[in-house]
């Protein structure tokens, strides 16, 4: 928000207002992580970051070891500003590098150069104990030897966390527009599969195995914030384009009739910053949509997120929280197909299953059934 003709003070006031409004709608749970993400949070001044952390601290109780992450683009990294973020309370930084060569950065539509990315990484490592790097692979024309060299360079940096995403073309994204224009061509499935296998092999050998389908970390360095999503924790989404799953107290934010079956309040705020700001100043919040998440939807969301974890998915927790279970015959069928492994109440996607994870989750979700004929969630 700095040096962009933006009234930072207005936005800080709006963030504070939305924090207060969302707190009124939700049960009070300890804050275990804060994530400044989406857009360009590293354009915010350290003063603004400190102010927002203070606002959260004044609203919800803080756990003793709160993880506070800030996403940064390499073009907006300055040593002085990073020191300011650290003093404000940020203790983890995530850099959206995406590629370590200029040709691919240009193809991906990124504005920074490979040299800027390396400089930003050096500054981050000198400033923070915990640094994460984002890279995209299975890029246009990328060969297995080329990815081996690039990933090897990233691993040699000695970072605590890597987010390694396989390039996919999703509808409505900039990548789709580039793909349609013939400017972004992804490797065929066989090469993409080889690149994925190489990624798992090299990260495991470097002591940074995958703990989630696209995330790799050294011992005890997994992103606590992202683990909260994948384990179906509750979180508040504050600011333009934010999604949230608010914890509720019975009857708070839900009607008398659905208070017994609402597990979360799903929230979504307006995406456009100026529209969000105007609505917050009028109404105290920037919400575009909010709905009660019932047991069946919660069960589907738990499967979608939880099956991404390499540690596996806890069926007992699914039943305890939502009152739903996955039919035993569906699990047996997927075990027979070698797509999942079962250890007691834990389901784990196999290496083969992770390659078709979306279809695997869909099969499990289609097999959901209420326990004893009726969902009985534990709120």
mmCIF file of C-alpha atoms in Angstrom:
data_model
loop_
_atom_site.group_PDB
_atom_site.id
_atom_site.type_symbol
_atom_site.label_atom_id
_atom_site.label_comp_id
_atom_site.label_asym_id
_atom_site.label_seq_id
_atom_site.Cartn_x
_atom_site.Cartn_y
_atom_site.Cartn_z
ATOM 1 C CA UNK A 1 0.000 0.000 0.000
ATOM 2 C CA UNK A 2 3.016 2.273 0.178
ATOM 3 C CA UNK A 3 3.941 4.738 -2.590
ATOM 4 C CA UNK A 4 0.918 3.753 -4.639
ATOM 5 C CA UNK A 5 -1.301 6.768 -4.039
ATOM 6 C CA UNK A 6 -3.215 4.736 -1.441
ATOM 7 C CA UNK A 7 -4.493 6.261 1.787
ATOM 8 C CA UNK A 8 -2.919 3.718 4.132
ATOM 9 C CA UNK A 9 -4.512 5.229 7.237
ATOM 10 C CA UNK A 10 -8.003 4.668 5.779
ATOM 11 C CA UNK A 11 -7.216 1.052 5.009
ATOM 12 C CA UNK A 12 -5.797 0.427 8.493
ATOM 13 C CA UNK A 13 -8.968 1.864 10.023
ATOM 14 C CA UNK A 14 -11.059 -0.367 7.753
ATOM 15 C CA UNK A 15 -9.071 -3.475 8.666
ATOM 16 C CA UNK A 16 -9.561 -2.650 12.339
ATOM 17 C CA UNK A 17 -13.310 -2.230 11.810
ATOM 18 C CA UNK A 18 -13.629 -5.563 9.997
ATOM 19 C CA UNK A 19 -11.586 -7.336 12.675
ATOM 20 C CA UNK A 20 -13.988 -6.042 15.306
ATOM 21 C CA UNK A 21 -17.074 -7.013 13.306
ATOM 22 C CA UNK A 22 -15.864 -10.547 12.616
ATOM 23 C CA UNK A 23 -14.955 -11.010 16.262
ATOM 24 C CA UNK A 24 -18.569 -10.228 17.187
ATOM 25 C CA UNK A 25 -19.768 -13.055 14.921
ATOM 26 C CA UNK A 26 -17.455 -15.751 16.182
ATOM 27 C CA UNK A 27 -16.426 -17.668 19.254
ATOM 28 C CA UNK A 28 -13.186 -16.446 20.833
ATOM 29 C CA UNK A 29 -10.342 -18.880 20.179
ATOM 30 C CA UNK A 30 -6.596 -18.301 20.670
ATOM 31 C CA UNK A 31 -4.817 -16.881 17.625
ATOM 32 C CA UNK A 32 -2.076 -19.293 16.576
ATOM 33 C CA UNK A 33 -1.115 -17.714 13.265
ATOM 34 C CA UNK A 34 -1.503 -14.560 11.199
ATOM 35 C CA UNK A 35 -0.875 -14.556 7.465
ATOM 36 C CA UNK A 36 -0.456 -11.375 5.433
ATOM 37 C CA UNK A 37 -1.088 -12.744 1.967
ATOM 38 C CA UNK A 38 -2.733 -12.111 -1.373
ATOM 39 C CA UNK A 39 -1.824 -9.237 -3.648
ATOM 40 C CA UNK A 40 1.256 -7.367 -2.464
ATOM 41 C CA UNK A 41 1.347 -7.228 1.351
ATOM 42 C CA UNK A 42 5.043 -6.351 1.168
ATOM 43 C CA UNK A 43 3.988 -2.936 -0.165
ATOM 44 C CA UNK A 44 2.522 -2.182 3.254
ATOM 45 C CA UNK A 45 4.641 -0.101 5.572
ATOM 46 C CA UNK A 46 6.065 -1.810 8.666
ATOM 47 C CA UNK A 47 3.981 0.645 10.703
ATOM 48 C CA UNK A 48 0.781 -0.672 9.084
ATOM 49 C CA UNK A 49 1.788 -4.283 9.723
ATOM 50 C CA UNK A 50 2.529 -3.504 13.378
ATOM 51 C CA UNK A 51 -0.796 -1.687 13.750
ATOM 52 C CA UNK A 52 -2.774 -4.638 12.365
ATOM 53 C CA UNK A 53 -0.943 -7.164 14.535
ATOM 54 C CA UNK A 54 -1.764 -4.988 17.557
ATOM 55 C CA UNK A 55 -5.432 -4.880 16.472
ATOM 56 C CA UNK A 56 -5.607 -8.674 16.310
ATOM 57 C CA UNK A 57 -3.840 -8.996 19.663
ATOM 58 C CA UNK A 58 -6.330 -6.608 21.259
ATOM 59 C CA UNK A 59 -9.290 -8.568 19.839
ATOM 60 C CA UNK A 60 -8.440 -12.242 20.362
ATOM 61 C CA UNK A 61 -6.190 -14.023 22.869
ATOM 62 C CA UNK A 62 -2.743 -14.905 21.500
ATOM 63 C CA UNK A 63 -1.082 -18.302 21.802
ATOM 64 C CA UNK A 64 2.463 -18.162 23.161
ATOM 65 C CA UNK A 65 4.161 -19.105 19.878
ATOM 66 C CA UNK A 66 2.116 -17.223 17.269
ATOM 67 C CA UNK A 67 3.418 -17.643 13.728
ATOM 68 C CA UNK A 68 3.168 -14.382 11.759
ATOM 69 C CA UNK A 69 3.904 -14.748 8.046
ATOM 70 C CA UNK A 70 4.151 -12.076 5.380
ATOM 71 C CA UNK A 71 4.139 -12.849 1.661
ATOM 72 C CA UNK A 72 6.487 -10.764 -0.453
ATOM 73 C CA UNK A 73 7.168 -10.270 -4.133
ATOM 74 C CA UNK A 74 10.888 -10.009 -4.978
ATOM 75 C CA UNK A 75 10.370 -6.619 -6.612
ATOM 76 C CA UNK A 76 9.209 -5.084 -3.320
ATOM 77 C CA UNK A 77 11.906 -6.458 -1.012
ATOM 78 C CA UNK A 78 14.152 -3.958 0.721
ATOM 79 C CA UNK A 79 16.473 -4.750 3.625
ATOM 80 C CA UNK A 80 15.293 -1.778 5.683
ATOM 81 C CA UNK A 81 11.624 -2.620 5.223
ATOM 82 C CA UNK A 82 12.214 -6.286 6.079
ATOM 83 C CA UNK A 83 13.917 -5.247 9.308
ATOM 84 C CA UNK A 84 10.868 -3.103 10.016
ATOM 85 C CA UNK A 85 8.548 -6.078 9.472
ATOM 86 C CA UNK A 86 10.631 -8.167 11.857
ATOM 87 C CA UNK A 87 10.432 -5.460 14.508
ATOM 88 C CA UNK A 88 6.666 -5.245 13.928
ATOM 89 C CA UNK A 89 6.320 -8.914 14.891
ATOM 90 C CA UNK A 90 6.613 -10.819 11.600
ATOM 91 C CA UNK A 91 8.631 -13.981 12.225
ATOM 92 C CA UNK A 92 8.256 -15.794 8.907
ATOM 93 C CA UNK A 93 8.400 -14.600 5.288
ATOM 94 C CA UNK A 94 7.231 -16.304 2.093
ATOM 95 C CA UNK A 95 8.751 -15.203 -1.220
ATOM 96 C CA UNK A 96 6.827 -15.713 -4.460
ATOM 97 C CA UNK A 97 9.843 -16.358 -6.686
ATOM 98 C CA UNK A 98 8.138 -18.905 -9.048
ATOM 99 C CA UNK A 99 11.207 -19.458 -11.265
ATOM 100 C CA UNK A 100 14.956 -18.863 -11.187
ATOM 101 C CA UNK A 101 15.461 -17.885 -14.830
ATOM 102 C CA UNK A 102 14.292 -14.806 -16.711
ATOM 103 C CA UNK A 103 12.756 -16.608 -19.688
ATOM 104 C CA UNK A 104 10.306 -18.555 -17.565
ATOM 105 C CA UNK A 105 9.537 -15.593 -15.311
ATOM 106 C CA UNK A 106 8.502 -13.629 -18.387
ATOM 107 C CA UNK A 107 6.375 -16.531 -19.652
ATOM 108 C CA UNK A 108 4.638 -16.696 -16.267
ATOM 109 C CA UNK A 109 3.881 -12.980 -16.410
ATOM 110 C CA UNK A 110 6.087 -12.142 -13.426
ATOM 111 C CA UNK A 111 7.540 -8.642 -13.117
ATOM 112 C CA UNK A 112 10.743 -9.496 -11.277
ATOM 113 C CA UNK A 113 13.988 -10.873 -12.681
ATOM 114 C CA UNK A 114 15.903 -13.919 -11.496
ATOM 115 C CA UNK A 115 18.605 -11.590 -10.138
ATOM 116 C CA UNK A 116 16.019 -9.680 -8.096
ATOM 117 C CA UNK A 117 14.708 -12.984 -6.746
ATOM 118 C CA UNK A 118 18.155 -14.073 -5.600
ATOM 119 C CA UNK A 119 18.800 -10.679 -3.988
ATOM 120 C CA UNK A 120 15.444 -10.841 -2.189
ATOM 121 C CA UNK A 121 16.235 -14.316 -0.892
ATOM 122 C CA UNK A 122 19.574 -13.121 0.461
ATOM 123 C CA UNK A 123 17.899 -10.241 2.315
ATOM 124 C CA UNK A 124 15.176 -12.518 3.692
ATOM 125 C CA UNK A 125 17.699 -15.078 4.957
ATOM 126 C CA UNK A 126 19.700 -12.345 6.687
ATOM 127 C CA UNK A 127 16.574 -10.972 8.381
ATOM 128 C CA UNK A 128 14.331 -13.919 9.312
ATOM 129 C CA UNK A 129 14.976 -17.341 10.814
ATOM 130 C CA UNK A 130 12.080 -18.841 8.846
ATOM 131 C CA UNK A 131 11.956 -18.246 5.092
ATOM 132 C CA UNK A 132 9.763 -20.013 2.531
ATOM 133 C CA UNK A 133 10.275 -20.009 -1.237
ATOM 134 C CA UNK A 134 7.558 -20.599 -3.855
ATOM 135 C CA UNK A 135 8.482 -22.225 -7.172
ATOM 136 C CA UNK A 136 6.322 -23.454 -10.057
ATOM 137 C CA UNK A 137 7.450 -26.468 -12.072
ATOM 138 C CA UNK A 138 6.168 -28.370 -15.132
ATOM 139 C CA UNK A 139 6.574 -25.065 -16.923
ATOM 140 C CA UNK A 140 6.659 -24.494 -20.662
ATOM 141 C CA UNK A 141 9.448 -26.529 -22.242
ATOM 142 C CA UNK A 142 10.881 -27.553 -18.870
ATOM 143 C CA UNK A 143 12.948 -30.726 -18.967
ATOM 144 C CA UNK A 144 13.768 -33.081 -16.106
ATOM 145 C CA UNK A 145 17.483 -32.061 -16.094
ATOM 146 C CA UNK A 146 16.549 -28.353 -16.059
ATOM 147 C CA UNK A 147 14.228 -28.816 -13.070
ATOM 148 C CA UNK A 148 16.848 -30.941 -11.317
ATOM 149 C CA UNK A 149 19.332 -28.063 -11.571
ATOM 150 C CA UNK A 150 16.822 -25.389 -10.505
ATOM 151 C CA UNK A 151 15.454 -27.359 -7.576
ATOM 152 C CA UNK A 152 19.000 -28.213 -6.551
ATOM 153 C CA UNK A 153 19.823 -24.496 -6.411
ATOM 154 C CA UNK A 154 16.753 -23.842 -4.245
ATOM 155 C CA UNK A 155 17.595 -26.693 -1.864
ATOM 156 C CA UNK A 156 21.188 -25.481 -1.560
ATOM 157 C CA UNK A 157 19.937 -22.218 -0.039
ATOM 158 C CA UNK A 158 19.258 -24.013 3.235
ATOM 159 C CA UNK A 159 15.741 -22.622 3.652
ATOM 160 C CA UNK A 160 13.265 -24.098 6.124
ATOM 161 C CA UNK A 161 10.312 -24.411 3.731
ATOM 162 C CA UNK A 162 9.595 -24.804 0.017
ATOM 163 C CA UNK A 163 6.219 -24.554 -1.731
ATOM 164 C CA UNK A 164 6.574 -26.371 -5.059
ATOM 165 C CA UNK A 165 3.487 -26.137 -7.246
ATOM 166 C CA UNK A 166 2.963 -28.029 -10.479
ATOM 167 C CA UNK A 167 1.708 -25.611 -13.120
ATOM 168 C CA UNK A 168 -1.954 -26.172 -13.889
ATOM 169 C CA UNK A 169 -4.215 -24.252 -16.241
ATOM 170 C CA UNK A 170 -7.323 -23.230 -14.320
ATOM 171 C CA UNK A 171 -10.268 -21.335 -15.740
ATOM 172 C CA UNK A 172 -10.262 -17.590 -15.138
ATOM 173 C CA UNK A 173 -6.574 -17.340 -14.193
ATOM 174 C CA UNK A 174 -3.873 -15.359 -16.029
ATOM 175 C CA UNK A 175 -2.307 -18.721 -16.913
ATOM 176 C CA UNK A 176 -5.462 -19.675 -18.834
ATOM 177 C CA UNK A 177 -5.277 -16.503 -20.933
ATOM 178 C CA UNK A 178 -1.604 -17.121 -21.703
ATOM 179 C CA UNK A 179 -2.372 -20.759 -22.521
ATOM 180 C CA UNK A 180 -5.190 -19.809 -24.917
ATOM 181 C CA UNK A 181 -2.891 -17.349 -26.640
ATOM 182 C CA UNK A 182 -0.323 -20.087 -27.165
ATOM 183 C CA UNK A 183 2.186 -18.345 -24.919
ATOM 184 C CA UNK A 184 2.136 -20.972 -22.175
ATOM 185 C CA UNK A 185 2.389 -24.647 -23.076
ATOM 186 C CA UNK A 186 2.678 -27.194 -20.267
ATOM 187 C CA UNK A 187 4.619 -30.472 -20.595
ATOM 188 C CA UNK A 188 2.713 -33.669 -21.350
ATOM 189 C CA UNK A 189 1.499 -35.890 -18.513
ATOM 190 C CA UNK A 190 4.455 -38.274 -18.639
ATOM 191 C CA UNK A 191 7.020 -35.486 -18.251
ATOM 192 C CA UNK A 192 4.906 -33.797 -15.556
ATOM 193 C CA UNK A 193 4.771 -37.110 -13.669
ATOM 194 C CA UNK A 194 8.560 -37.460 -13.930
ATOM 195 C CA UNK A 195 9.010 -33.907 -12.643
ATOM 196 C CA UNK A 196 6.734 -34.644 -9.673
ATOM 197 C CA UNK A 197 8.643 -37.852 -8.845
ATOM 198 C CA UNK A 198 11.975 -36.009 -9.053
ATOM 199 C CA UNK A 199 10.613 -33.305 -6.718
ATOM 200 C CA UNK A 200 9.691 -35.872 -4.075
ATOM 201 C CA UNK A 201 13.027 -37.663 -4.415
ATOM 202 C CA UNK A 202 15.226 -34.567 -4.162
ATOM 203 C CA UNK A 203 13.353 -32.864 -1.317
ATOM 204 C CA UNK A 204 13.262 -36.045 0.772
ATOM 205 C CA UNK A 205 17.011 -36.561 0.235
ATOM 206 C CA UNK A 206 17.620 -32.974 1.376
ATOM 207 C CA UNK A 207 15.678 -33.486 4.623
ATOM 208 C CA UNK A 208 12.651 -31.545 3.383
ATOM 209 C CA UNK A 209 10.021 -34.182 2.580
ATOM 210 C CA UNK A 210 6.518 -33.244 1.539
ATOM 211 C CA UNK A 211 4.101 -32.807 4.417
ATOM 212 C CA UNK A 212 1.341 -31.739 2.010
ATOM 213 C CA UNK A 213 0.875 -32.324 -1.704
ATOM 214 C CA UNK A 214 2.873 -29.217 -2.702
ATOM 215 C CA UNK A 215 4.684 -28.193 0.483
ATOM 216 C CA UNK A 216 8.001 -29.377 1.852
ATOM 217 C CA UNK A 217 9.677 -28.522 5.136
ATOM 218 C CA UNK A 218 12.541 -29.313 7.436
ATOM 219 C CA UNK A 219 11.709 -30.869 10.810
ATOM 220 C CA UNK A 220 9.141 -28.760 12.708
ATOM 221 C CA UNK A 221 9.183 -26.067 10.016
ATOM 222 C CA UNK A 222 5.816 -26.753 8.370
ATOM 223 C CA UNK A 223 3.608 -23.698 7.921
ATOM 224 C CA UNK A 224 1.320 -23.680 10.959
ATOM 225 C CA UNK A 225 -1.090 -21.374 9.176
ATOM 226 C CA UNK A 226 -1.518 -23.677 6.196
ATOM 227 C CA UNK A 227 -1.781 -26.713 8.476
ATOM 228 C CA UNK A 228 -4.727 -24.978 10.110
ATOM 229 C CA UNK A 229 -6.529 -24.934 6.727
ATOM 230 C CA UNK A 230 -5.706 -28.550 5.926
ATOM 231 C CA UNK A 231 -6.762 -29.738 9.377
ATOM 232 C CA UNK A 232 -10.038 -27.835 9.088
ATOM 233 C CA UNK A 233 -9.395 -25.295 11.782
ATOM 234 C CA UNK A 234 -11.303 -22.027 12.068
ATOM 235 C CA UNK A 235 -9.950 -18.769 10.694
ATOM 236 C CA UNK A 236 -11.062 -15.201 10.034
ATOM 237 C CA UNK A 237 -10.602 -13.759 6.546
ATOM 238 C CA UNK A 238 -9.921 -10.012 6.806
ATOM 239 C CA UNK A 239 -9.474 -7.620 3.897
ATOM 240 C CA UNK A 240 -10.272 -7.563 0.152
ATOM 241 C CA UNK A 241 -10.885 -10.975 -1.409
ATOM 242 C CA UNK A 242 -10.472 -12.890 1.858
ATOM 243 C CA UNK A 243 -12.262 -16.144 2.674
ATOM 244 C CA UNK A 244 -12.912 -17.292 6.227
ATOM 245 C CA UNK A 245 -14.357 -20.119 8.267
ATOM 246 C CA UNK A 246 -15.411 -18.544 11.526
ATOM 247 C CA UNK A 247 -15.903 -20.596 14.677
ATOM 248 C CA UNK A 248 -19.327 -20.004 16.170
ATOM 249 C CA UNK A 249 -21.027 -20.079 19.520
ATOM 250 C CA UNK A 250 -24.421 -21.751 19.412
ATOM 251 C CA UNK A 251 -26.884 -19.264 18.031
ATOM 252 C CA UNK A 252 -24.237 -16.648 17.163
ATOM 253 C CA UNK A 253 -24.401 -15.810 13.470
ATOM 254 C CA UNK A 254 -26.951 -18.558 12.877
ATOM 255 C CA UNK A 255 -30.697 -18.785 13.260
ATOM 256 C CA UNK A 256 -32.259 -20.614 16.203
ATOM 257 C CA UNK A 257 -33.212 -23.499 13.903
ATOM 258 C CA UNK A 258 -29.758 -24.117 12.440
ATOM 259 C CA UNK A 259 -27.641 -23.292 15.476
ATOM 260 C CA UNK A 260 -27.475 -26.983 16.383
ATOM 261 C CA UNK A 261 -26.062 -28.003 12.995
ATOM 262 C CA UNK A 262 -23.877 -25.080 11.961
ATOM 263 C CA UNK A 263 -20.185 -25.909 12.289
ATOM 264 C CA UNK A 264 -18.677 -22.803 10.701
ATOM 265 C CA UNK A 265 -19.699 -19.520 9.147
ATOM 266 C CA UNK A 266 -18.206 -19.341 5.664
ATOM 267 C CA UNK A 267 -17.343 -15.757 4.756
ATOM 268 C CA UNK A 268 -16.142 -14.063 1.583
ATOM 269 C CA UNK A 269 -15.282 -10.390 1.239
ATOM 270 C CA UNK A 270 -15.426 -8.114 -1.787
ATOM 271 C CA UNK A 271 -12.361 -8.602 -3.984
ATOM 272 C CA UNK A 272 -11.872 -5.070 -5.305
ATOM 273 C CA UNK A 273 -9.951 -3.059 -2.656
ATOM 274 C CA UNK A 274 -11.769 0.241 -3.175
ATOM 275 C CA UNK A 275 -15.193 -1.442 -3.137
ATOM 276 C CA UNK A 276 -14.247 -3.332 0.007
ATOM 277 C CA UNK A 277 -13.014 -0.124 1.658
ATOM 278 C CA UNK A 278 -16.195 1.792 0.818
ATOM 279 C CA UNK A 279 -18.444 -0.958 2.193
ATOM 280 C CA UNK A 280 -16.436 -1.297 5.415
ATOM 281 C CA UNK A 281 -16.722 2.445 5.980
ATOM 282 C CA UNK A 282 -20.501 2.229 5.406
ATOM 283 C CA UNK A 283 -21.342 -1.022 7.152
ATOM 284 C CA UNK A 284 -18.374 -2.027 9.309
ATOM 285 C CA UNK A 285 -17.496 -5.044 7.141
ATOM 286 C CA UNK A 286 -16.578 -5.910 3.563
ATOM 287 C CA UNK A 287 -18.559 -9.136 3.326
ATOM 288 C CA UNK A 288 -19.898 -10.153 -0.060
ATOM 289 C CA UNK A 289 -21.310 -13.481 1.100
ATOM 290 C CA UNK A 290 -21.780 -15.466 4.314
ATOM 291 C CA UNK A 291 -23.459 -18.793 4.878
ATOM 292 C CA UNK A 292 -23.724 -21.429 7.560
ATOM 293 C CA UNK A 293 -21.629 -24.545 6.929
ATOM 294 C CA UNK A 294 -23.614 -27.613 7.926
ATOM 295 C CA UNK A 295 -22.322 -31.118 8.708
ATOM 296 C CA UNK A 296 -22.359 -32.534 5.151
ATOM 297 C CA UNK A 297 -20.567 -29.539 3.643
ATOM 298 C CA UNK A 298 -18.088 -29.545 6.513
ATOM 299 C CA UNK A 299 -17.382 -33.246 5.926
ATOM 300 C CA UNK A 300 -16.701 -32.602 2.240
ATOM 301 C CA UNK A 301 -14.423 -29.681 3.077
ATOM 302 C CA UNK A 302 -12.538 -31.756 5.638
ATOM 303 C CA UNK A 303 -11.897 -34.455 3.036
ATOM 304 C CA UNK A 304 -10.849 -31.951 0.385
ATOM 305 C CA UNK A 305 -8.305 -30.338 2.666
ATOM 306 C CA UNK A 306 -7.224 -33.222 4.886
ATOM 307 C CA UNK A 307 -6.412 -35.763 2.179
ATOM 308 C CA UNK A 308 -3.682 -33.398 0.948
ATOM 309 C CA UNK A 309 -1.623 -34.122 4.064
ATOM 310 C CA UNK A 310 1.018 -36.826 3.841
ATOM 311 C CA UNK A 311 0.372 -37.740 7.478
ATOM 312 C CA UNK A 312 -3.109 -38.776 6.449
ATOM 313 C CA UNK A 313 -6.714 -38.037 7.284
ATOM 314 C CA UNK A 314 -8.348 -38.897 10.626
ATOM 315 C CA UNK A 315 -11.670 -40.646 10.061
ATOM 316 C CA UNK A 316 -12.497 -40.575 13.783
ATOM 317 C CA UNK A 317 -12.142 -36.784 13.822
ATOM 318 C CA UNK A 318 -14.356 -36.498 10.729
ATOM 319 C CA UNK A 319 -17.101 -38.420 12.516
ATOM 320 C CA UNK A 320 -16.683 -36.568 15.812
ATOM 321 C CA UNK A 321 -16.892 -33.126 14.206
ATOM 322 C CA UNK A 322 -19.464 -33.667 11.465
ATOM 323 C CA UNK A 323 -21.436 -36.788 12.335
ATOM 324 C CA UNK A 324 -20.529 -38.249 8.920
ATOM 325 C CA UNK A 325 -18.369 -41.225 7.979
ATOM 326 C CA UNK A 326 -17.025 -42.616 4.714
ATOM 327 C CA UNK A 327 -18.713 -45.885 3.756
ATOM 328 C CA UNK A 328 -16.416 -48.839 4.488
ATOM 329 C CA UNK A 329 -16.931 -50.406 1.054
ATOM 330 C CA UNK A 330 -15.694 -47.251 -0.698
ATOM 331 C CA UNK A 331 -12.526 -47.241 1.424
ATOM 332 C CA UNK A 332 -11.958 -50.949 0.703
ATOM 333 C CA UNK A 333 -12.338 -50.349 -3.035
ATOM 334 C CA UNK A 334 -9.769 -47.544 -3.005
ATOM 335 C CA UNK A 335 -7.371 -49.648 -0.924
ATOM 336 C CA UNK A 336 -7.735 -52.472 -3.469
ATOM 337 C CA UNK A 337 -6.902 -49.989 -6.246
ATOM 338 C CA UNK A 338 -3.760 -48.971 -4.300
ATOM 339 C CA UNK A 339 -4.932 -45.339 -4.224
ATOM 340 C CA UNK A 340 -5.102 -45.105 -0.454
ATOM 341 C CA UNK A 341 -3.589 -46.868 2.535
ATOM 342 C CA UNK A 342 -5.387 -47.344 5.823
ATOM 343 C CA UNK A 343 -3.824 -47.465 9.267
ATOM 344 C CA UNK A 344 -6.500 -47.763 11.932
ATOM 345 C CA UNK A 345 -8.669 -44.655 11.630
ATOM 346 C CA UNK A 346 -6.194 -42.883 9.345
ATOM 347 C CA UNK A 347 -6.459 -42.723 5.549
ATOM 348 C CA UNK A 348 -3.325 -41.870 3.583
ATOM 349 C CA UNK A 349 -3.230 -41.156 -0.142
ATOM 350 C CA UNK A 350 -0.628 -43.404 -1.781
ATOM 351 C CA UNK A 351 1.962 -42.035 -4.203
ATOM 352 C CA UNK A 352 -0.315 -43.165 -7.013
ATOM 353 C CA UNK A 353 -3.355 -41.676 -5.279
ATOM 354 C CA UNK A 354 -1.701 -38.275 -4.927
ATOM 355 C CA UNK A 355 -1.367 -38.131 -8.710
ATOM 356 C CA UNK A 356 -5.174 -38.315 -9.019
ATOM 357 C CA UNK A 357 -6.026 -36.619 -5.739
ATOM 358 C CA UNK A 358 -9.059 -34.662 -6.962
ATOM 359 C CA UNK A 359 -10.758 -37.818 -8.231
ATOM 360 C CA UNK A 360 -9.789 -39.654 -5.063
ATOM 361 C CA UNK A 361 -11.369 -36.989 -2.839
ATOM 362 C CA UNK A 362 -14.486 -36.960 -5.030
ATOM 363 C CA UNK A 363 -14.880 -40.722 -4.595
ATOM 364 C CA UNK A 364 -14.574 -40.414 -0.817
ATOM 365 C CA UNK A 365 -16.999 -37.478 -0.667
ATOM 366 C CA UNK A 366 -19.575 -39.389 -2.721
ATOM 367 C CA UNK A 367 -19.374 -42.171 -0.127
ATOM 368 C CA UNK A 368 -20.172 -39.984 2.876
ATOM 369 C CA UNK A 369 -23.063 -41.149 5.023
ATOM 370 C CA UNK A 370 -24.502 -39.925 8.335
ATOM 371 C CA UNK A 371 -23.578 -42.046 11.318
ATOM 372 C CA UNK A 372 -26.597 -43.996 12.627
ATOM 373 C CA UNK A 373 -28.731 -42.305 9.988
ATOM 374 C CA UNK A 374 -28.398 -38.788 11.392
ATOM 375 C CA UNK A 375 -25.578 -36.295 11.686
ATOM 376 C CA UNK A 376 -24.769 -35.332 15.262
ATOM 377 C CA UNK A 377 -21.944 -32.794 15.169
ATOM 378 C CA UNK A 378 -19.832 -31.940 18.175
ATOM 379 C CA UNK A 379 -19.685 -28.156 18.159
#
